[in-house]
Amino acid sequence: MPEDLPQGLARGLTHYGDAGFALFLRRSFARSMGYSTGLLGQPTIGIASAASDLNNCHRHFPELIDSVKRGVLAAGGLPLAFPTISLGEVFLHPTSLMYRNLMAMDVEEMCRAQPLDAVVLVGGCDKTLPAQLMGAASARVPAIALVAGPMLTSRHEGERLGACTDCRRFWAKFRSSEVDRATIDRVETRLATTAGTCAVMGTASTMACVAEALGMLLPGTAAIPAVHADRLRAGEATGRAAVALAHSRLTMERIVTPAAVENALRVLLAIGGSTNAIIHLTAIAGRLGIPVSLTRLNELSDTTPVLVDLKPTGVHYMEDFFAAGGMSAVLHELKALLDLDCLTVTGERLSERLANPPEWVDRTIVRTLVAPFHPVGGLVALFGSLAPNGAILKRSAADPQLFERTGRAVVFASPDDLAARIDDPALEVTPEDFLVLQNAGPKSGYGMPESGYLPLPAKLARAGVKDMVRISDARMSGTAYGTIVLHVSPEAAVGGPLALVRLSVRERRIDLDVYAAELALRKTRWHPPALPSRGYQRLYAERVLLAEEGCDFDFLRQSQ
Ligand code: FES
């Protein structure tokens, strides 16, 4: 550490007008926690914990954080765990994304305000890791992330189950009357049975892999299952690495560079990752002044094959990915496509990390570049008169037979309208129609929920329909699948053109097929939705950026 800057508990003293008194007071109060003089003089390592009784994915954090403390102590640091907002994906209304920025502000301010030489970010459930990385990037404090790790799978009548692709699969069967109430009740007890994040390549695991590709996790730690002893060893190693960071003062802006962001996009495509990751990566990069272009995403998508066979696009689960070689296997396979000069949080360059190939890779799960799982990347951006700023399609999880078609739009004006009418027996809808959901974008007041995975109308589901084209300005869960166009921008809530559509994946287009005069008439009749009246939700609606800018607040971007 540079000698001339205050370190450890002497950092950022409280303003009493007497720095000596402020330090004296701080050390006196720290002593009340029973620390020895020697320990109080060590580098201070914050451990930002997203533990919460309202976050099942993080229920093992007490033990995991103990392992980090062990590593910090062993390396000569003072571990100081502190709570931040936690975002349990399924426990938040109207949606967890709305609170990601609030958590990022919490992490940023607490990392900056407290006397910390380095921080370990312990998160994992979908929005927590993005929020932590956004906050740490802005705080400019040396930081390293440690993720929760995925759940293990369970069994139901001989069949393997894992949250949450199988949640959706079974619920679709229940909606179409393929399984009865007693069965769905039993399945409910078997989908999520251990600590950890969702068991498939959903948003949490995607972001863990993306963070490792960015260089913000220790090598090989993204996919270790939550309950595996290796997860605790990763915690200890992360604690040690944080002490090294406190000495090296290596901060995120030297790790998360434009080249590292491009590496992360390659990895996102190669793992068939979640559409949500584009929003989160854009927001993280945006904190460091790095733009993420959807046009560039398309170029990368055409030259990056999907390498892993994992749900929701394939058949395997995260524990299989870990056993198959995990991120080390993926990065080695992508080596020729990556910028190997990028620094990682250990101070090592990617070239050094990848100097030796993995000892063994299960090629049924992590495929090679020459014989990939899909020849092109899993995600693609569409542009056109419906989405001038872009929209996202997870083509690896979509049915190509539904591409290159013109169809009639069955329009729902909001998520509430969707819930009220989708199963109405009188709803005029056929399997050839496109289901369109409006006013579910970031500025809609709904906070861009994961309602882009519109349920198929019950009467069509019961008739055996498995997929339809669905288009919205919403998001969808990383565990979902189907022919679903998301993040349509500009969104309906700011007057974006979301109505009858014509879709072409081949030409990367998504177009309105409506006469100009009719569109002009509709424009005159359009009114923006009412804003929430007060508080954080009011701030969110007023200051959130659109999907292609990562849904961050305008005043938190690096350039602001
Ligand atoms: Fe936490 Fe899926 S609910 S990762």
XYZ file of C-alpha atoms and ligand atoms in Angstrom:
564
model
C 0.000 0.000 0.000
C 1.263 3.556 -0.650
C 2.748 4.794 2.634
C 1.444 8.351 2.392
C -2.297 7.527 2.404
C -4.219 6.642 5.572
C -4.844 2.914 5.708
C -6.968 0.481 7.657
C -9.038 2.076 10.377
C -7.350 5.436 9.714
C -9.118 5.708 6.331
C -11.911 8.222 5.839
C -12.180 9.587 9.363
C -15.418 11.073 10.666
C -15.385 14.877 10.498
C -15.158 16.220 14.044
C -12.664 18.927 13.139
C -9.954 16.939 14.942
C -8.535 13.978 13.006
C -6.577 12.678 15.991
C -9.704 12.533 18.129
C -11.677 10.866 15.326
C -9.108 8.047 15.081
C -8.856 7.727 18.862
C -12.647 7.448 19.101
C -12.854 4.945 16.241
C -10.174 2.679 17.694
C -11.762 2.911 21.159
C -15.076 1.721 19.797
C -13.417 -0.958 17.664
C -11.762 -2.278 20.824
C -15.213 -2.857 22.290
C -15.499 -5.668 19.721
C -12.538 -7.381 21.403
C -9.903 -6.941 18.678
C -6.258 -6.988 19.728
C -3.916 -4.054 19.069
C -2.091 -6.106 16.439
C -5.250 -6.952 14.510
C -6.497 -3.365 14.603
C -3.334 -2.358 12.756
C -3.867 -4.801 9.870
C -5.390 -3.930 6.474
C -9.171 -3.769 6.787
C -11.015 -6.150 4.492
C -14.726 -5.497 4.188
C -16.975 -8.436 3.403
C -20.162 -7.080 1.808
C -22.733 -9.728 2.610
C -26.037 -10.131 0.799
C -27.318 -12.642 3.352
C -31.007 -12.368 4.203
C -33.804 -14.544 5.518
C -35.625 -13.385 2.387
C -33.000 -14.869 0.080
C -33.024 -18.662 -0.042
C -30.132 -18.693 -2.512
C -27.863 -17.187 0.149
C -28.843 -19.328 3.120
C -25.323 -20.795 3.419
C -23.688 -17.370 3.666
C -22.874 -17.553 7.397
C -20.571 -20.524 6.735
C -19.273 -19.056 3.474
C -18.428 -15.732 5.101
C -16.630 -17.571 7.904
C -14.414 -19.152 5.257
C -13.606 -15.712 3.814
C -12.723 -14.414 7.286
C -10.434 -17.407 7.751
C -8.575 -16.519 4.577
C -8.316 -12.835 5.500
C -6.923 -13.633 8.961
C -4.471 -16.177 7.572
C -3.123 -13.562 5.151
C -2.743 -10.862 7.799
C -5.889 -8.778 7.361
C -8.740 -7.707 9.614
C -12.023 -9.146 8.229
C -15.055 -6.900 8.741
C -18.325 -8.302 7.422
C -21.190 -5.887 6.901
C -24.726 -6.326 5.560
C -26.085 -4.701 2.469
C -29.467 -4.879 0.811
C -30.145 -8.378 -0.444
C -32.366 -9.131 -3.421
C -34.102 -12.485 -3.242
C -35.323 -12.878 -6.795
C -38.779 -14.259 -6.101
C -39.502 -12.243 -2.963
C -39.611 -8.742 -4.435
C -42.475 -6.687 -5.817
C -42.842 -5.464 -8.487
C -39.493 -6.936 -9.580
C -35.963 -7.361 -8.278
C -34.465 -5.328 -11.145
C -36.056 -2.189 -9.757
C -33.985 -2.605 -6.581
C -30.680 -3.537 -8.246
C -29.731 0.129 -8.506
C -30.703 0.724 -4.875
C -28.451 -2.140 -3.793
C -25.667 -0.821 -6.040
C -25.956 2.562 -4.309
C -25.837 0.851 -0.903
C -22.712 -1.134 -1.861
C -21.004 1.887 -3.417
C -21.644 4.201 -0.500
C -20.756 1.665 2.214
C -17.560 0.641 0.413
C -16.585 4.302 0.144
C -17.802 5.571 3.522
C -16.318 2.804 5.669
C -12.571 2.427 6.347
C -11.828 -0.464 3.980
C -8.592 -1.293 2.177
C -10.341 -3.903 0.020
C -13.757 -5.552 -0.221
C -15.013 -9.071 -0.826
C -18.418 -8.956 -2.525
C -20.441 -12.001 -1.482
C -23.588 -12.344 -3.545
C -25.085 -14.544 -6.196
C -28.874 -14.413 -6.620
C -29.639 -12.746 -9.955
C -29.379 -9.017 -9.242
C -26.993 -9.110 -6.286
C -23.703 -9.723 -8.088
C -24.444 -7.071 -10.768
C -25.378 -4.585 -8.032
C -22.189 -5.351 -6.113
C -19.976 -4.989 -9.183
C -21.702 -1.730 -10.174
C -21.211 -0.352 -6.672
C -17.599 -1.445 -6.342
C -16.777 -0.048 -9.781
C -18.086 3.361 -8.777
C -16.536 3.282 -5.292
C -13.101 2.643 -6.838
C -12.213 0.348 -3.944
C -10.165 -2.799 -4.654
C -12.780 -5.554 -4.849
C -13.084 -9.255 -5.497
C -16.330 -11.192 -5.875
C -17.277 -14.542 -4.362
C -20.518 -16.052 -5.602
C -23.016 -18.257 -3.808
C -22.636 -21.083 -6.314
C -25.493 -23.081 -7.830
C -27.939 -25.422 -6.084
C -27.717 -29.162 -6.542
C -30.475 -30.882 -8.475
C -33.164 -33.052 -6.896
C -35.349 -35.961 -8.018
C -39.050 -36.394 -8.743
C -40.321 -39.867 -9.630
C -36.959 -40.816 -11.107
C -36.579 -37.575 -13.028
C -33.890 -35.005 -12.280
C -35.201 -31.555 -11.340
C -33.519 -28.179 -10.927
C -34.792 -24.650 -10.486
C -35.937 -23.025 -12.456
C -36.228 -24.289 -16.013
C -38.036 -27.300 -14.598
C -40.302 -24.982 -12.551
C -41.514 -23.493 -15.819
C -41.711 -26.843 -17.590
C -43.869 -28.375 -14.870
C -46.032 -25.291 -14.507
C -46.671 -25.347 -18.274
C -47.717 -29.017 -17.906
C -50.043 -28.042 -15.067
C -51.565 -25.211 -17.141
C -52.179 -27.605 -20.011
C -53.668 -30.202 -17.585
C -50.853 -32.720 -18.285
C -50.172 -32.957 -14.543
C -52.661 -32.621 -11.711
C -52.711 -30.495 -8.555
C -51.301 -33.283 -6.339
C -48.328 -33.739 -8.666
C -47.536 -30.028 -8.947
C -47.698 -29.787 -5.140
C -45.128 -32.590 -4.835
C -42.931 -30.989 -7.506
C -43.031 -27.725 -5.530
C -41.136 -29.463 -2.701
C -38.467 -30.883 -5.026
C -37.395 -28.031 -7.295
C -35.131 -26.077 -4.941
C -33.728 -28.291 -2.228
C -30.265 -26.947 -1.330
C -28.677 -23.592 -0.697
C -27.388 -21.823 -3.779
C -28.554 -20.104 -6.931
C -30.731 -21.644 -9.644
C -29.368 -24.971 -10.896
C -29.279 -24.073 -14.599
C -27.513 -21.444 -16.710
C -29.965 -18.791 -15.541
C -29.081 -15.206 -14.787
C -27.220 -15.942 -11.536
C -24.886 -18.532 -13.049
C -24.545 -16.503 -16.235
C -23.435 -13.481 -14.229
C -21.050 -15.620 -12.178
C -19.428 -16.853 -15.417
C -19.438 -13.336 -16.889
C -17.791 -11.987 -13.718
C -15.117 -14.676 -13.932
C -14.568 -13.781 -17.598
C -14.245 -10.120 -16.573
C -11.504 -11.200 -14.149
C -13.427 -10.338 -10.965
C -13.613 -13.863 -9.473
C -10.830 -16.243 -8.578
C -10.197 -18.625 -11.501
C -12.514 -21.610 -11.632
C -14.858 -20.471 -8.870
C -17.983 -19.400 -10.814
C -19.611 -22.824 -11.037
C -18.601 -24.557 -7.786
C -21.874 -25.793 -6.242
C -22.994 -23.888 -3.158
C -22.775 -26.891 -0.840
C -19.479 -28.323 -2.176
C -16.446 -28.111 0.127
C -14.589 -26.437 -2.751
C -16.951 -23.457 -2.299
C -15.559 -22.966 1.231
C -12.007 -23.360 -0.045
C -12.845 -20.722 -2.662
C -14.069 -18.490 0.176
C -10.803 -18.890 2.052
C -8.748 -18.267 -1.086
C -10.860 -15.196 -1.883
C -10.172 -13.813 1.603
C -6.445 -14.256 1.046
C -6.691 -12.635 -2.386
C -8.504 -9.645 -0.870
C -5.560 -8.983 1.449
C -3.236 -9.097 -1.552
C -5.555 -6.608 -3.284
C -5.354 -4.292 -0.279
C -1.603 -4.183 -0.833
C -1.626 -4.002 -4.642
C -4.513 -1.452 -4.773
C -5.664 -3.023 -8.040
C -9.121 -1.556 -8.716
C -11.836 -2.502 -11.174
C -11.059 0.089 -13.819
C -7.779 -1.719 -14.544
C -9.503 -5.109 -14.714
C -12.823 -4.294 -16.390
C -11.517 -2.710 -19.586
C -13.212 -2.586 -23.024
C -11.270 -5.735 -23.955
C -12.418 -7.531 -20.788
C -16.035 -6.547 -21.507
C -15.704 -7.993 -25.009
C -14.241 -11.198 -23.519
C -17.238 -11.333 -21.184
C -19.648 -10.909 -24.106
C -17.928 -13.802 -25.909
C -18.337 -15.956 -22.822
C -21.984 -14.903 -22.432
C -22.622 -16.082 -25.998
C -20.601 -19.279 -25.639
C -22.428 -20.408 -22.509
C -25.869 -19.691 -24.013
C -26.318 -17.257 -21.141
C -29.244 -15.218 -19.931
C -30.645 -12.232 -21.823
C -30.567 -10.348 -18.506
C -26.779 -10.462 -18.563
C -26.717 -7.954 -21.435
C -28.506 -5.431 -19.237
C -26.258 -6.119 -16.247
C -22.989 -6.160 -18.187
C -23.998 -2.897 -19.870
C -24.704 -1.356 -16.464
C -21.397 -2.574 -14.927
C -19.374 -1.425 -17.931
C -21.298 1.857 -17.962
C -20.032 2.617 -14.455
C -16.540 2.624 -15.970
C -17.444 4.590 -19.096
C -17.396 1.550 -21.385
C -20.275 1.350 -23.902
C -21.766 -2.015 -24.914
C -23.103 -1.957 -28.459
C -25.871 -4.294 -29.596
C -24.491 -4.097 -33.133
C -21.167 -5.385 -31.814
C -23.067 -8.084 -29.892
C -24.423 -9.323 -33.230
C -20.929 -9.407 -34.768
C -19.635 -11.393 -31.809
C -22.697 -13.659 -31.853
C -22.018 -14.649 -35.454
C -18.434 -15.658 -34.613
C -18.908 -17.257 -31.194
C -20.509 -20.697 -31.046
C -22.454 -21.980 -28.048
C -20.100 -24.453 -26.373
C -22.041 -25.717 -23.384
C -25.004 -28.063 -23.298
C -26.885 -26.718 -20.279
C -30.496 -25.913 -19.490
C -32.405 -23.878 -20.522
C -30.914 -24.334 -24.020
C -29.564 -27.861 -23.449
C -30.163 -30.727 -21.029
C -27.536 -30.529 -18.253
C -27.276 -28.590 -14.984
C -24.688 -26.334 -13.359
C -23.281 -29.129 -11.161
C -22.553 -31.062 -14.377
C -20.850 -27.991 -15.833
C -18.628 -27.738 -12.758
C -17.689 -31.438 -12.943
C -17.088 -31.108 -16.699
C -14.391 -28.468 -16.318
C -16.464 -25.318 -15.797
C -15.243 -21.914 -16.842
C -11.624 -23.035 -17.251
C -12.750 -25.438 -19.975
C -14.838 -22.729 -21.703
C -12.087 -20.087 -21.557
C -9.497 -22.522 -22.920
C -11.777 -23.432 -25.794
C -12.381 -19.745 -26.566
C -8.708 -18.811 -26.147
C -8.191 -17.865 -29.800
C -11.152 -15.459 -29.631
C -10.214 -13.711 -26.385
C -7.929 -10.794 -25.563
C -5.397 -12.528 -23.356
C -3.735 -9.327 -22.149
C -6.596 -8.608 -19.759
C -5.673 -8.428 -16.077
C -7.547 -10.504 -13.539
C -8.175 -9.694 -9.894
C -5.174 -11.799 -8.848
C -2.890 -9.511 -10.853
C -2.350 -12.331 -13.342
C -3.105 -11.812 -17.041
C -5.599 -14.070 -18.812
C -2.700 -15.464 -20.870
C -1.033 -16.653 -17.650
C -4.273 -18.155 -16.344
C -4.730 -20.058 -19.586
C -1.103 -21.090 -20.021
C -1.943 -24.745 -19.367
C -5.015 -26.592 -20.648
C -7.407 -28.182 -18.133
C -6.510 -31.720 -17.115
C -9.849 -33.146 -18.267
C -12.988 -31.849 -19.933
C -16.292 -33.699 -20.319
C -17.028 -33.049 -23.981
C -20.672 -34.064 -23.679
C -21.140 -30.820 -21.716
C -18.372 -28.436 -22.830
C -17.988 -28.842 -26.565
C -15.099 -27.778 -28.801
C -14.940 -24.831 -31.187
C -14.898 -27.215 -34.146
C -17.852 -29.288 -32.929
C -19.935 -26.835 -30.874
C -23.380 -27.254 -29.327
C -24.732 -24.471 -31.617
C -22.675 -22.982 -34.466
C -23.468 -19.358 -33.511
C -23.980 -17.422 -30.289
C -27.079 -17.827 -28.178
C -28.209 -14.181 -28.222
C -28.949 -11.816 -31.055
C -30.118 -8.202 -31.234
C -32.927 -7.242 -33.611
C -33.557 -3.756 -34.985
C -36.368 -2.328 -37.081
C -39.406 -0.112 -37.075
C -40.739 -1.873 -33.970
C -37.473 -1.551 -32.071
C -35.334 1.297 -33.466
C -32.971 1.048 -30.477
C -32.939 -2.743 -30.517
C -34.511 -5.828 -28.997
C -33.031 -9.131 -27.817
C -33.840 -12.690 -28.882
C -32.308 -15.775 -27.267
C -32.204 -17.685 -30.525
C -30.623 -20.751 -28.890
C -33.802 -21.163 -26.810
C -36.233 -20.279 -29.632
C -38.009 -22.318 -32.317
C -36.610 -21.347 -35.767
C -39.850 -22.567 -37.361
C -41.503 -19.490 -35.878
C -39.006 -17.071 -37.513
C -39.457 -15.149 -40.798
C -43.196 -14.742 -40.424
C -45.805 -12.020 -40.451
C -48.567 -12.409 -37.909
C -51.471 -10.760 -36.202
C -50.653 -9.233 -32.826
C -52.724 -10.044 -29.768
C -51.864 -7.081 -27.570
C -51.845 -6.787 -23.788
C -51.531 -3.227 -22.495
C -49.654 -4.087 -19.298
C -48.635 -7.026 -17.065
C -51.924 -6.572 -15.176
C -53.892 -6.683 -18.418
C -51.967 -9.832 -19.385
C -52.807 -11.535 -16.068
C -56.467 -10.529 -16.395
C -57.045 -11.716 -19.965
C -54.530 -14.405 -21.015
C -56.707 -17.295 -19.827
C -60.040 -15.721 -20.736
C -61.839 -18.366 -22.810
C -63.200 -15.513 -24.941
C -59.698 -14.257 -25.871
C -59.427 -14.182 -29.651
C -56.126 -15.923 -30.297
C -54.688 -18.634 -32.527
C -51.295 -20.418 -32.420
C -50.174 -18.337 -35.430
C -50.725 -15.010 -33.637
C -47.964 -13.033 -31.928
C -48.507 -12.250 -28.266
C -47.429 -8.655 -27.585
C -47.018 -7.153 -24.120
C -46.730 -3.377 -23.732
C -45.750 -1.148 -20.827
C -43.462 -3.595 -19.045
C -40.202 -1.713 -19.679
C -37.955 0.004 -17.135
C -39.964 3.249 -17.165
C -43.388 1.614 -17.081
C -43.859 1.672 -13.325
C -43.602 -2.134 -13.332
C -39.783 -1.897 -13.324
C -39.187 -4.231 -16.294
C -40.404 -7.494 -14.749
C -39.613 -10.932 -16.145
C -43.041 -11.107 -17.742
C -41.610 -11.339 -21.268
C -42.084 -15.108 -20.950
C -45.793 -14.610 -21.571
C -47.761 -17.711 -20.608
C -49.425 -19.415 -23.537
C -53.197 -18.918 -23.377
C -54.568 -21.843 -21.357
C -56.914 -22.939 -24.115
C -53.999 -23.177 -26.593
C -51.732 -24.885 -24.041
C -54.434 -27.501 -23.413
C -54.669 -27.992 -27.189
C -50.970 -28.899 -27.267
C -49.391 -25.600 -28.390
C -45.840 -25.460 -26.959
C -44.493 -22.131 -28.239
C -45.631 -18.886 -29.821
C -43.842 -15.682 -30.829
C -43.952 -13.374 -27.829
C -42.758 -9.762 -27.988
C -42.423 -7.198 -25.215
C -40.378 -4.458 -23.612
C -40.059 -6.704 -20.541
C -37.279 -9.112 -19.571
C -37.481 -12.857 -19.021
C -35.840 -15.133 -16.508
C -32.535 -16.614 -17.590
C -34.084 -20.000 -16.896
C -36.884 -19.468 -19.435
C -37.070 -20.577 -23.077
C -39.224 -20.038 -26.164
C -39.478 -17.742 -29.185
C -39.428 -14.596 -27.128
C -38.340 -11.112 -28.210
C -37.462 -8.915 -25.236
C -36.195 -5.483 -24.217
C -37.942 -3.831 -27.207
C -36.668 -0.261 -27.169
C -37.740 2.504 -26.987
C -40.243 0.931 -24.628
C -43.994 1.541 -24.809
C -43.968 3.745 -21.706
C -41.958 6.408 -23.552
C -44.018 6.134 -26.735
C -42.069 3.365 -28.466
C -43.772 1.712 -31.439
C -45.011 -1.563 -29.932
C -48.019 -2.996 -31.817
C -48.549 -5.295 -34.859
C -45.230 -6.839 -35.844
C -43.312 -8.581 -38.565
C -40.261 -10.602 -37.451
C -37.100 -11.610 -39.410
C -34.232 -13.208 -37.452
C -32.231 -13.858 -40.608
C -31.984 -10.119 -41.338
C -31.908 -9.210 -37.632
C -35.148 -7.250 -38.144
C -38.330 -6.744 -36.206
C -40.827 -4.552 -38.013
C -44.234 -3.052 -37.626
C -46.597 -3.890 -40.448
C -49.067 -1.069 -39.968
C -50.045 1.802 -42.312
C -48.276 5.067 -41.467
C -51.582 6.949 -41.122
C -52.845 4.450 -38.573
C -49.582 4.722 -36.628
C -49.832 8.531 -36.640
C -53.396 8.322 -35.310
C -52.333 5.971 -32.525
C -49.477 8.310 -31.629
C -51.891 11.204 -31.073
C -53.944 9.007 -28.741
C -50.958 7.780 -26.739
C -50.436 8.955 -23.145
C -47.499 7.998 -20.924
C -48.384 5.922 -17.863
C -48.724 7.790 -14.566
C -45.509 7.920 -12.511
C -45.422 6.540 -8.969
C -46.136 9.455 -6.640
C -43.185 9.304 -4.241
C -40.053 7.665 -2.886
C -37.614 5.322 -4.567
C -40.134 4.145 -7.159
C -40.629 7.768 -8.252
C -36.852 8.254 -8.488
C -36.610 5.018 -10.463
C -39.257 5.961 -12.998
C -37.755 9.417 -13.505
C -34.079 8.560 -13.722
C -33.744 4.982 -14.994
C -32.111 4.582 -18.394
C -33.572 2.410 -21.165
C -32.768 -1.280 -21.592
C -29.956 -0.799 -24.110
C -28.208 1.429 -21.549
C -28.418 -1.194 -18.812
C -31.329 0.274 -16.792
C -28.872 2.112 -14.548
C -29.671 5.567 -13.188
C -28.497 8.358 -15.454
C -26.711 10.066 -12.545
C -24.689 6.961 -11.652
C -23.023 6.414 -15.026
C -19.341 7.157 -15.088
C -19.671 10.019 -17.548
C -22.303 11.864 -15.516
Fe -31.853 -16.829 -6.683
Fe -32.675 -18.076 -9.087
S -33.874 -17.348 -7.377
S -30.708 -17.404 -8.460
